[in-house]
Short mmCIF file of C-alpha atoms in Angstrom, two decimals:
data_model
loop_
_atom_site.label_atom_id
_atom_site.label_comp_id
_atom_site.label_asym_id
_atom_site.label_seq_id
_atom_site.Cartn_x
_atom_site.Cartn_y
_atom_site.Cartn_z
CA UNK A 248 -4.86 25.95 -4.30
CA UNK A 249 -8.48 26.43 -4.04
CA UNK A 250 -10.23 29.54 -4.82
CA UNK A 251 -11.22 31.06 -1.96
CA UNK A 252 -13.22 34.31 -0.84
CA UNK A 253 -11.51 36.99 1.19
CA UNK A 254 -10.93 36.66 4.79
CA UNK A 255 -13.21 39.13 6.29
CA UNK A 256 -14.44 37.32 9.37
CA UNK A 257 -13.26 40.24 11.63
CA UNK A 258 -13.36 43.49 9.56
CA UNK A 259 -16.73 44.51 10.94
CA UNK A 260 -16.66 44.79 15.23
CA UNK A 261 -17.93 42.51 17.12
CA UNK A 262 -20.14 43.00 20.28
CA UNK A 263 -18.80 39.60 21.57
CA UNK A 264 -16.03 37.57 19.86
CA UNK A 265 -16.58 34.36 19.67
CA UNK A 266 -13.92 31.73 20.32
CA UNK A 267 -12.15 30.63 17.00
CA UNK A 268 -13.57 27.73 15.59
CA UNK A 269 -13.23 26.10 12.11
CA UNK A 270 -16.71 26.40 10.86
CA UNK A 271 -18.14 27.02 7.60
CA UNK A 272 -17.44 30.66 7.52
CA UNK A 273 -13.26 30.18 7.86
CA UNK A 274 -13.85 27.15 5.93
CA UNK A 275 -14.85 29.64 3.06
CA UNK A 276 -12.03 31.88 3.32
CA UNK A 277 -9.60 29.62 4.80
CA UNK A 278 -7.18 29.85 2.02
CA UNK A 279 -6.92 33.38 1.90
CA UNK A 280 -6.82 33.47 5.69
CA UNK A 281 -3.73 31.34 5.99
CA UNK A 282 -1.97 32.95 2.74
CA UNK A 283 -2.18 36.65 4.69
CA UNK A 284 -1.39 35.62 8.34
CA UNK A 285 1.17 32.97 7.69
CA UNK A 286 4.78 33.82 7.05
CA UNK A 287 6.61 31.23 4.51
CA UNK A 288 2.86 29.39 3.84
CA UNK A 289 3.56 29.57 0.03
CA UNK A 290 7.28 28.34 0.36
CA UNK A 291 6.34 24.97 2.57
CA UNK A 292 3.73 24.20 0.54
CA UNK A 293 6.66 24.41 -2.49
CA UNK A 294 8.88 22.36 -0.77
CA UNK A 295 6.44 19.80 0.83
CA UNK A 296 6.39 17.08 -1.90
CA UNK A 297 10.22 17.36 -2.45
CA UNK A 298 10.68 16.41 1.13
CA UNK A 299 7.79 13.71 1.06
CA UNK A 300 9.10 12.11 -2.35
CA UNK A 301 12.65 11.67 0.35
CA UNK A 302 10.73 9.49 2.83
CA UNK A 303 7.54 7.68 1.37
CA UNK A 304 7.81 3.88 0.72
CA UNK A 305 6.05 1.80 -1.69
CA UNK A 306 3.22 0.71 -0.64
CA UNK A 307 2.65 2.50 2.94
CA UNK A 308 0.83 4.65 4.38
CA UNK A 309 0.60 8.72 4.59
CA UNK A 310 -0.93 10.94 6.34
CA UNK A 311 -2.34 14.18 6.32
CA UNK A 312 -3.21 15.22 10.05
CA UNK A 313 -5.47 18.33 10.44
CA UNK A 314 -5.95 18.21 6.72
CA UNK A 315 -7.57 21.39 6.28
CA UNK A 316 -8.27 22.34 2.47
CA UNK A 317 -5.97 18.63 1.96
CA UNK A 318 -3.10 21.12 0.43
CA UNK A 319 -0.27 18.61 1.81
CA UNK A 320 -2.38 15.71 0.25
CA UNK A 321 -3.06 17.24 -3.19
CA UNK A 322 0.44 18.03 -2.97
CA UNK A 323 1.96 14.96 -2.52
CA UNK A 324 -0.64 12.76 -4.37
CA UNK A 325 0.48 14.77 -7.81
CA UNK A 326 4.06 15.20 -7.10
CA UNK A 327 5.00 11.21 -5.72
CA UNK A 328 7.27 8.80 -7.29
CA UNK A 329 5.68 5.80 -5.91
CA UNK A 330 3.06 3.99 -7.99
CA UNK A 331 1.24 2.23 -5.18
CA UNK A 332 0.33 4.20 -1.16
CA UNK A 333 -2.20 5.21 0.41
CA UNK A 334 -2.97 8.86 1.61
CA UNK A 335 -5.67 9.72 4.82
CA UNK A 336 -6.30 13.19 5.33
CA UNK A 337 -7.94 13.56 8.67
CA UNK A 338 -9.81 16.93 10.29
CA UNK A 339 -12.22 17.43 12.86
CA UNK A 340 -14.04 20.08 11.15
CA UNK A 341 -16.91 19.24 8.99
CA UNK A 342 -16.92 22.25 7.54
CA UNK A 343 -13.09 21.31 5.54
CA UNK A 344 -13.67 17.48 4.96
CA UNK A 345 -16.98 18.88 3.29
CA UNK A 346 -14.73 21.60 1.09
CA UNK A 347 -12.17 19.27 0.55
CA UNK A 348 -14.73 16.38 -0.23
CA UNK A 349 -16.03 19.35 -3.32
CA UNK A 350 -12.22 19.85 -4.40
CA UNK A 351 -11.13 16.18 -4.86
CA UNK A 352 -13.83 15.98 -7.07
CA UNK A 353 -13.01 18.33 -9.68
CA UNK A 354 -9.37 16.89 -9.60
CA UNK A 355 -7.74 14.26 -11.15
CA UNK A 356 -5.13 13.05 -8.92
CA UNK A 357 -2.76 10.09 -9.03
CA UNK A 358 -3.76 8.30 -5.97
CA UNK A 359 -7.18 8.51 -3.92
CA UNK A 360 -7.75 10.51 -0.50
CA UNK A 361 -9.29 8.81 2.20
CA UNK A 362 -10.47 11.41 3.80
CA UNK A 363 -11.59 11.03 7.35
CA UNK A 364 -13.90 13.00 9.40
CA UNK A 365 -12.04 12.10 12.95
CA UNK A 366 -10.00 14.02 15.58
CA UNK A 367 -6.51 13.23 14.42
CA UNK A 368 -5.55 11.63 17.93
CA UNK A 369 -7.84 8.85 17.40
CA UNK A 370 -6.76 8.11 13.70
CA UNK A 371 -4.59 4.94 14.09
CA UNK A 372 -1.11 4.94 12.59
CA UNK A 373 -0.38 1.86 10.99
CA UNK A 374 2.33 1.13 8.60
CA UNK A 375 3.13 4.83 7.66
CA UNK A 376 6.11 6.44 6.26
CA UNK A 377 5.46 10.20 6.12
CA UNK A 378 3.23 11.93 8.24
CA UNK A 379 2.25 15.95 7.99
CA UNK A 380 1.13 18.06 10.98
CA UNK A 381 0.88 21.34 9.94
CA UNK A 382 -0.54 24.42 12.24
CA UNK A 383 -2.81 21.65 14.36
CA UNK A 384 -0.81 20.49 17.32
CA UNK A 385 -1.13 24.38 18.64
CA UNK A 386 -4.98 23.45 18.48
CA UNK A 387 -5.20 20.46 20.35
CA UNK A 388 -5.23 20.00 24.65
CA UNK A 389 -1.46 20.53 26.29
CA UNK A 390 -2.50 17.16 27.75
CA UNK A 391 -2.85 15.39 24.15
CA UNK A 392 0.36 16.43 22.92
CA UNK A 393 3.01 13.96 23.89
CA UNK A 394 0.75 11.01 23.08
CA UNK A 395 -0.41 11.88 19.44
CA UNK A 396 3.50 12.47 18.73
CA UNK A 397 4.54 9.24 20.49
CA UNK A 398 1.47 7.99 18.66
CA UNK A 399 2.76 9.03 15.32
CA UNK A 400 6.24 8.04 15.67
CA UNK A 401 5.16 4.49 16.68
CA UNK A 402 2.62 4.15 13.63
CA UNK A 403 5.77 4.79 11.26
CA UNK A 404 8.07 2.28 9.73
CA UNK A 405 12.05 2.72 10.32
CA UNK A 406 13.10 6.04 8.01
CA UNK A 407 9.34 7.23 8.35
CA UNK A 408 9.75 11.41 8.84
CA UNK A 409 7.46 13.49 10.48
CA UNK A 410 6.67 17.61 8.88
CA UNK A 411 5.64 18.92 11.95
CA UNK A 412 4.67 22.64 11.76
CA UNK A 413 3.96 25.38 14.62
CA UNK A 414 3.65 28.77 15.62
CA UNK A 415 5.95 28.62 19.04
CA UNK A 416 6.56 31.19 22.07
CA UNK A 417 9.72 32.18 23.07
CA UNK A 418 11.17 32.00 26.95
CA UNK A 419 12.83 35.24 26.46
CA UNK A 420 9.95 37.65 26.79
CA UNK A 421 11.69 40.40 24.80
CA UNK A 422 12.21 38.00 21.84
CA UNK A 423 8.37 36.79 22.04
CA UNK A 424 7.11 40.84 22.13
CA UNK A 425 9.77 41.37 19.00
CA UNK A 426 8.79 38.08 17.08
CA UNK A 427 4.67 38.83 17.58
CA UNK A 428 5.48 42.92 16.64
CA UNK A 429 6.77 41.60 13.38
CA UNK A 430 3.95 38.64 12.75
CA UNK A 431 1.27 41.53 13.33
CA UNK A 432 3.07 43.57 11.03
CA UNK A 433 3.69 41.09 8.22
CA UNK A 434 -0.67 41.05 8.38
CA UNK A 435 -0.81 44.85 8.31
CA UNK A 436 1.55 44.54 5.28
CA UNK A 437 -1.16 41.30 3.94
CA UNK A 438 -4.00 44.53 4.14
CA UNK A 439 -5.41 43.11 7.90
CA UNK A 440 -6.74 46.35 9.80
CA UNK A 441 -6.10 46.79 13.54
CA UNK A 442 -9.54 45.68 14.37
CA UNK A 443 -9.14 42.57 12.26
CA UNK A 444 -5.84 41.94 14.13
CA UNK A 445 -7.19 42.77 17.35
CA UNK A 446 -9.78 40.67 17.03
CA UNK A 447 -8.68 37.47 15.76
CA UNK A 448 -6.40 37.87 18.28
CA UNK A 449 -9.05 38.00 20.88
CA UNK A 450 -10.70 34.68 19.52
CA UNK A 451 -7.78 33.05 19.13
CA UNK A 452 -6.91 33.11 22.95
CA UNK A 453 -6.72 30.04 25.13
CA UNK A 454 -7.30 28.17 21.41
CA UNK A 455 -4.21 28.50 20.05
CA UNK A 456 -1.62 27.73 22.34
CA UNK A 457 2.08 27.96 21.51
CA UNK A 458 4.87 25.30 22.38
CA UNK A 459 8.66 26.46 22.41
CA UNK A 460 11.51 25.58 20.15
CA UNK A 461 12.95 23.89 23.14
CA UNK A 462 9.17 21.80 24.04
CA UNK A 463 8.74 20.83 20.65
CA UNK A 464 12.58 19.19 20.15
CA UNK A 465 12.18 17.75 23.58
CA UNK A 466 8.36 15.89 23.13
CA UNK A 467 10.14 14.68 19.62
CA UNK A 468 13.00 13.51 21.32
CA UNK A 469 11.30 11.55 24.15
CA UNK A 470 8.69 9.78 21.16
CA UNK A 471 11.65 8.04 19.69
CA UNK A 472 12.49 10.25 16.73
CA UNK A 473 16.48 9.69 16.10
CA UNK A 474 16.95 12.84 13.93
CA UNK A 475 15.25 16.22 14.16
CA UNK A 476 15.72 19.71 12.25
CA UNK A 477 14.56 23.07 11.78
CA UNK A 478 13.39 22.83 7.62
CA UNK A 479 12.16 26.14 7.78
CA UNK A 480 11.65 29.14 10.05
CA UNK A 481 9.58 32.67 9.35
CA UNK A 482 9.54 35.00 12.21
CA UNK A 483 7.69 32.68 14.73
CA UNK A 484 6.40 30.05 12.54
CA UNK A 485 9.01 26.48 12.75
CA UNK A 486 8.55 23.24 10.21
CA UNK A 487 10.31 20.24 12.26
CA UNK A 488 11.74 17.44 10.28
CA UNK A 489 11.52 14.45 12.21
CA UNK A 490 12.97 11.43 11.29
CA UNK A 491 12.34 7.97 13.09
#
């Protein structure tokens, strides 16, 4: 984990809030950030290299896709049985390959990260047997979807397994009002104010854009993955396991 500053991008009001984008400021408190507003963060993160070490083969390729602070890489890099792959972690945001970039250096990890300063839909997928997609698909064009996960599932051998993870919507509309009541309230619990919730909410709109259960299983389905499961669920935040 890296040591990271306290998120307090929104506890002072803002005349105008600016769409969310991963800049240098939530690049600085990014870890904190995700700790407090994601439910079960800490536990995937625990159980991420125990399902990795399951599906990578010697001498493939992983990757990391919307890398962040390269937590899934680190992860897996320290905790892997296999003595020769190679790991890409891949963001669009300068601001994290830089961080990430700073971090790498003061570790001393197993195997190398390439790290890649790309949008993760033109990253080709060659010869890979465990792929991570954590909190990014929400971030990228409706229209992009299907073809990075049919682009994913094609780049990975036979046994290859995707993490795929998501904040989703519900159809039922009284499930969705219950299931963002109690996300809201797990940050009030995490020491967010209203205004902090309020407005992160505001920035977030028409940037983060939710999938259902029932779109996600379906756009896995259709790429060619033959077995797909929940791994984890908190309140409205899913981890897919998706295995080609």
């Amino acid at each position: 984990m890296t040591r990271s500053s306290k998120d307090l991008i929104y506890a002072s009001k803002q005349d105008k809030v600016e769409k969310f984008v991963f800049d240098e400021d939530v690049a600085g408190v990014f870890e904190d950030m995700i700790q407090r507003s994601v439910p079960g963060y800490t536990a995937l993160n625990q159980l991420l290299p125990i399902v990795a070490n399951q599906f990578i083969q010697e001498g493939s390729n992983v990757y990391d896709l919307g890398c962040s602070l390269g937590e899934a890489s680190i992860s897996i890099a320290n905790a892997t049985n296999c003595s020769n792959i190679q790991i890409h972690a891949v963001d669009n945001s300068a601001a994290m390959i830089k961080q990430l970039q700073a971090r790498l250096k003061s570790l001393n990890l197993k195997f190398p990260i390439q790290l890649i300063h790309d949008d993760v839909a033109a990253v080709d997928i060659i010869d890979g047997s465990f792929a991570v997609l954590n909190y990014t698909l929400q971030f990228i064009d409706r229209s992009q979807r299907d073809m990075l996960i049919n682009k994913i599932c094609t780049g990975l051998n036979k046994n290859g397994a995707l993490l795929l993870s998501e904040k989703i919507t519900y159809q039922d509309v009284n499930e969705e009002a219950l299931m963002q009541q109690l996300h809201e309230n797990f940050k009030r619990q995490n020491d967010y104010s209203e205004m902090e919730i309020s407005q992160k909410r505001e920035a977030l709109e028409n940037v983060l854009i939710r999938d259902t259960h029932e779109q996600h299983i379906e756009r896995l389905q259709k790429a060619g993955f033959s077995k797909i499961s929940v791994l984890t669920k908190y309140l409205n935040f899913v981890s897919y396991l998706a295995i080609k």
